[in-house]
Amino acid sequence: QVTVSESGGGLVQVGGSLRLSCAASGGTPNTYTIAWFRQTPGKEREFVAAVSGNGDSTYYPDSVKGRFTISRDISTDTVYLQLSGLKPEDTAVYYCAQGRLGTGVTSTSYLRYGWWGQGTQVTVSS
């Protein structure tokens, strides 16, 4: 059984940085696309970034491109999301998710991801 867990959220000022971590266990390591999503109350879950199973490919929406960086440590199969240049609108619960078989890094729909962590709160104060 696959389980996913995140860590690293917190409170940060505008312009600051945070690093989120994600670990998936119970499946074959370094095989599936891992993505980060975020969600605020009353809104749909929003795709933030994705990395391929081998860590070679990444994908970002324009809203975070140049500010967020996703990476994958192959030795531990841990995925990181470096948040920089944070803005108040980045405030959300951030979720890590493992893609279903065949999900590529450009898959931005949450329906393509079958296993989710519990989420970690990121709050950006102005």
XYZ file of N, CA and C in Angstrom:
378
model
N 0.851 -1.200 0.000
C 0.000 0.000 0.000
C 0.883 1.244 0.000
N 0.591 2.130 -0.925
C 1.381 3.359 -1.037
C 0.904 4.381 -0.025
N 1.833 4.977 0.662
C 1.526 6.107 1.541
C 2.420 7.272 1.164
N 1.877 8.459 1.282
C 2.591 9.677 0.936
C 2.540 10.618 2.127
N 3.661 11.260 2.418
C 3.664 12.209 3.527
C 4.496 13.422 3.170
N 4.062 14.574 3.636
C 4.764 15.836 3.398
C 5.233 16.422 4.714
N 6.187 17.306 4.612
C 6.644 18.072 5.774
C 7.276 19.365 5.279
N 7.460 20.304 6.201
C 8.214 21.505 5.878
C 7.420 22.785 5.765
N 6.120 22.748 5.938
C 5.347 23.970 5.866
C 5.607 24.875 7.055
N 5.024 26.067 6.997
C 5.185 26.997 8.112
C 4.775 28.400 7.734
N 5.147 29.328 8.595
C 4.836 30.743 8.400
C 6.086 31.457 7.914
N 5.931 32.244 6.864
C 7.079 32.959 6.295
C 6.604 34.323 5.814
N 7.502 35.280 5.799
C 7.150 36.617 5.337
C 7.223 36.700 3.814
N 6.591 37.703 3.291
C 6.623 37.940 1.847
C 8.072 38.014 1.363
N 8.332 37.340 0.265
C 9.677 37.310 -0.287
C 10.555 36.208 0.281
N 10.075 35.534 1.304
C 10.863 34.492 1.947
C 10.831 33.176 1.206
N 11.453 32.168 1.826
C 11.586 30.856 1.210
C 11.226 29.758 2.197
N 10.802 28.630 1.642
C 10.541 27.418 2.411
C 10.890 26.237 1.532
N 11.222 25.120 2.170
C 11.410 23.884 1.417
C 10.477 22.825 1.978
N 9.671 22.279 1.095
C 8.771 21.198 1.454
C 9.378 19.874 1.015
N 9.106 18.843 1.806
C 9.608 17.506 1.489
C 8.450 16.541 1.337
N 8.652 15.541 0.491
C 7.619 14.535 0.242
C 8.270 13.172 0.115
N 7.725 12.217 0.833
C 8.208 10.848 0.743
C 7.038 9.920 0.457
N 7.211 9.062 -0.523
C 6.197 8.054 -0.848
C 6.785 6.686 -0.554
N 6.042 5.864 0.129
C 6.531 4.528 0.454
C 5.492 3.477 0.076
N 5.961 2.252 -0.091
C 5.064 1.150 -0.389
C 4.994 0.773 -1.849
N 5.611 1.575 -2.714
C 5.622 1.266 -4.132
C 7.046 1.076 -4.626
N 7.204 1.001 -5.930
C 8.539 0.870 -6.506
C 9.200 2.241 -6.535
N 10.351 2.401 -5.910
C 10.996 3.719 -5.847
C 11.347 4.267 -7.224
N 11.343 5.588 -7.327
C 11.815 6.300 -8.521
C 11.118 5.826 -9.799
N 9.832 5.585 -9.701
C 9.089 5.066 -10.844
C 7.991 6.009 -11.304
N 7.279 6.588 -10.375
C 6.087 7.356 -10.695
C 6.315 8.852 -10.592
N 5.599 9.581 -11.415
C 5.608 11.035 -11.307
C 5.067 11.447 -9.939
N 5.734 12.418 -9.344
C 5.286 13.019 -8.089
C 4.969 14.483 -8.370
N 3.861 14.939 -7.844
C 3.448 16.330 -8.054
C 3.085 16.992 -6.738
N 3.137 18.293 -6.770
C 2.637 19.118 -5.669
C 1.417 19.885 -6.163
N 0.427 19.924 -5.316
C -0.771 20.722 -5.524
C -0.945 21.622 -4.307
N -1.795 22.620 -4.453
C -2.137 23.438 -3.301
C -3.616 23.769 -3.345
N -4.153 24.068 -2.181
C -5.585 24.337 -2.097
C -5.873 25.330 -0.990
N -6.769 26.262 -1.294
C -7.283 27.191 -0.303
C -8.783 26.935 -0.157
N -9.360 27.324 0.969
C -10.779 27.058 1.206
C -11.668 27.585 0.092
N -12.563 26.748 -0.371
C -13.522 27.161 -1.376
C -13.011 27.109 -2.805
N -11.749 26.725 -2.975
C -11.172 26.667 -4.329
C -10.756 25.244 -4.677
N -10.630 24.990 -5.969
C -10.183 23.678 -6.411
C -8.692 23.510 -6.148
N -8.306 22.252 -6.068
C -6.899 21.956 -5.889
C -6.134 22.391 -7.145
N -5.046 23.112 -6.934
C -4.280 23.721 -8.029
C -2.936 23.031 -8.192
N -2.614 22.644 -9.402
C -1.318 22.035 -9.714
C -0.205 23.068 -9.535
N 0.906 22.625 -8.922
C 2.017 23.524 -8.639
C 3.297 23.089 -9.353
N 3.585 21.800 -9.341
C 4.815 21.320 -9.968
C 4.786 19.804 -10.022
N 5.566 19.236 -10.932
C 5.693 17.788 -11.014
C 7.103 17.411 -11.442
N 7.526 16.221 -11.012
C 8.833 15.691 -11.382
C 8.661 14.234 -11.793
N 9.425 13.823 -12.781
C 9.325 12.455 -13.280
C 9.950 11.467 -12.303
N 9.708 10.187 -12.574
C 10.211 9.148 -11.691
C 11.717 9.134 -11.548
N 12.416 9.429 -12.648
C 13.883 9.441 -12.582
C 14.453 10.808 -12.257
N 13.586 11.784 -12.064
C 14.022 13.119 -11.674
C 14.501 13.999 -12.807
N 14.456 13.510 -14.032
C 15.033 14.260 -15.149
C 14.105 15.325 -15.719
N 12.812 15.144 -15.548
C 11.850 16.083 -16.139
C 11.018 16.740 -15.063
N 10.772 18.034 -15.277
C 9.933 18.794 -14.353
C 8.953 19.643 -15.154
N 7.916 20.091 -14.470
C 6.915 20.930 -15.146
C 6.267 21.838 -14.128
N 6.047 23.103 -14.546
C 5.452 24.106 -13.668
C 4.400 24.915 -14.426
N 3.388 25.370 -13.741
C 2.486 26.336 -14.362
C 3.134 27.722 -14.319
N 2.642 28.626 -15.120
C 3.230 29.971 -15.185
C 3.174 30.705 -13.848
N 2.184 30.374 -13.035
C 1.994 31.090 -11.773
C 3.161 30.913 -10.805
N 3.933 29.842 -10.943
C 5.032 29.600 -10.015
C 6.371 29.451 -10.716
N 6.380 29.423 -12.031
C 7.617 29.220 -12.786
C 8.614 30.323 -12.443
N 9.843 29.904 -12.156
C 10.881 30.854 -11.783
C 10.955 31.127 -10.292
N 9.933 30.742 -9.548
C 9.939 30.946 -8.086
C 10.006 29.624 -7.333
N 9.374 28.593 -7.863
C 9.346 27.279 -7.211
C 10.232 26.316 -7.998
N 10.898 25.429 -7.271
C 11.741 24.421 -7.904
C 11.462 23.066 -7.286
N 11.122 22.103 -8.127
C 10.891 20.738 -7.665
C 12.108 19.896 -8.023
N 12.479 19.005 -7.114
C 13.624 18.134 -7.368
C 13.372 16.792 -6.708
N 14.175 15.823 -7.134
C 13.991 14.460 -6.621
C 15.347 13.874 -6.293
N 15.501 13.452 -5.053
C 16.712 12.774 -4.619
C 16.526 11.288 -4.901
N 17.237 10.804 -5.902
C 17.058 9.422 -6.324
C 17.517 8.444 -5.245
N 18.532 8.802 -4.494
C 19.073 7.885 -3.489
C 18.077 7.577 -2.383
N 17.198 8.542 -2.099
C 16.214 8.337 -1.028
C 14.787 8.380 -1.547
N 14.639 8.667 -2.836
C 13.326 8.871 -3.450
C 12.491 9.856 -2.645
N 13.114 10.952 -2.314
C 12.426 12.053 -1.643
C 12.293 13.194 -2.638
N 11.138 13.809 -2.666
C 10.877 14.928 -3.565
C 10.809 16.204 -2.747
N 11.457 17.225 -3.250
C 11.488 18.516 -2.571
C 10.816 19.576 -3.433
N 10.190 20.520 -2.762
C 9.651 21.687 -3.443
C 10.221 22.910 -2.742
N 11.109 23.603 -3.428
C 11.710 24.829 -2.902
C 10.827 25.996 -3.309
N 10.305 26.690 -2.330
C 9.457 27.849 -2.564
C 10.274 29.097 -2.298
N 10.360 29.980 -3.282
C 11.105 31.213 -3.127
C 10.255 32.385 -3.606
N 10.650 33.586 -3.196
C 9.892 34.758 -3.616
C 8.425 34.646 -3.280
N 8.143 34.173 -2.070
C 6.755 33.871 -1.716
C 5.884 35.121 -1.637
N 4.661 34.941 -2.052
C 3.660 36.012 -2.074
C 2.480 35.601 -1.189
N 1.692 36.545 -0.738
C 0.525 36.184 0.083
C -0.406 35.207 -0.620
N -0.509 35.316 -1.931
C -1.388 34.413 -2.670
C -0.862 32.981 -2.761
N 0.353 32.754 -2.291
C 0.887 31.395 -2.213
C 0.411 30.677 -0.949
N -0.240 31.400 -0.071
C -0.763 30.795 1.148
C -1.789 29.726 0.798
N -1.569 28.519 1.316
C -2.445 27.382 0.991
C -1.970 26.159 1.765
N -2.775 25.121 1.700
C -2.307 23.803 2.120
C -1.688 23.151 0.890
N -0.458 22.703 1.052
C 0.267 22.087 -0.055
C 0.231 20.566 0.117
N -0.128 19.890 -0.968
C -0.247 18.439 -0.966
C 0.741 17.833 -1.947
N 1.315 16.720 -1.544
C 2.143 15.915 -2.430
C 1.310 14.732 -2.897
N 1.502 14.334 -4.134
C 0.713 13.229 -4.674
C 1.549 12.387 -5.631
N 1.294 11.101 -5.602
C 1.954 10.187 -6.540
C 1.025 9.909 -7.710
N 1.581 9.994 -8.914
C 0.781 9.765 -10.098
C 0.419 8.312 -10.318
N -0.680 8.115 -11.025
C -1.046 6.757 -11.426
C -0.097 6.298 -12.538
N -0.122 5.028 -12.841
C 0.727 4.488 -13.896
C 0.459 5.225 -15.204
N 1.515 5.709 -15.832
C 1.380 6.424 -17.093
C 1.203 7.930 -16.954
N 1.160 8.433 -15.741
C 1.021 9.872 -15.539
C 2.351 10.554 -15.792
N 2.358 11.515 -16.718
C 3.566 12.250 -17.026
C 3.624 13.561 -16.268
N 4.736 14.241 -16.368
C 4.930 15.474 -15.603
C 3.982 16.586 -16.032
N 3.459 16.525 -17.244
C 2.547 17.568 -17.706
C 1.094 17.283 -17.343
N 0.872 16.231 -16.575
C -0.479 15.924 -16.114
C -0.809 16.823 -14.936
N -1.693 17.792 -15.165
C -2.002 18.781 -14.136
C -3.319 18.511 -13.419
N -4.066 17.536 -13.867
C -5.342 17.227 -13.226
C -5.127 16.370 -11.997
N -5.771 16.721 -10.900
C -5.611 15.942 -9.679
C -6.137 14.511 -9.867
N -6.978 14.294 -10.867
C -7.528 12.964 -11.101
C -6.466 11.969 -11.552
N -5.348 12.456 -12.044
C -4.281 11.584 -12.510
C -3.400 11.088 -11.369
N -3.666 11.566 -10.181
C -2.833 11.231 -9.025
C -3.667 10.463 -8.005
N -3.193 9.283 -7.659
C -4.025 8.383 -6.868
C -3.708 8.311 -5.392
N -2.549 8.837 -4.992
C -2.147 8.732 -3.598
C -1.692 10.095 -3.112
N -2.243 10.494 -1.996
C -2.060 11.850 -1.511
C -1.574 11.861 -0.068
N -0.766 12.868 0.238
C -0.394 13.096 1.622
C -1.477 13.877 2.345
N -1.230 14.151 3.601
C -2.222 14.821 4.432
C -2.188 16.337 4.263
N -1.161 16.846 3.636
C -1.044 18.275 3.400
C -0.226 18.980 4.457
N 0.395 20.068 4.056
C 1.169 20.898 4.979
C 0.844 22.359 4.694
N 0.601 23.118 5.762
C 0.164 24.506 5.615
C 1.354 25.413 5.353
N 1.208 26.254 4.338
C 2.163 27.325 4.070
C 1.414 28.644 4.187
N 1.898 29.513 5.057
C 1.270 30.806 5.260
C 2.295 31.889 5.003
N 1.962 32.805 4.099
C 2.854 33.910 3.758
C 2.230 35.181 4.289
N 2.941 35.836 5.189
C 2.410 37.041 5.822
C 3.008 38.286 5.175
N 2.183 39.308 5.061
C 2.639 40.561 4.428
C 2.985 41.594 5.476
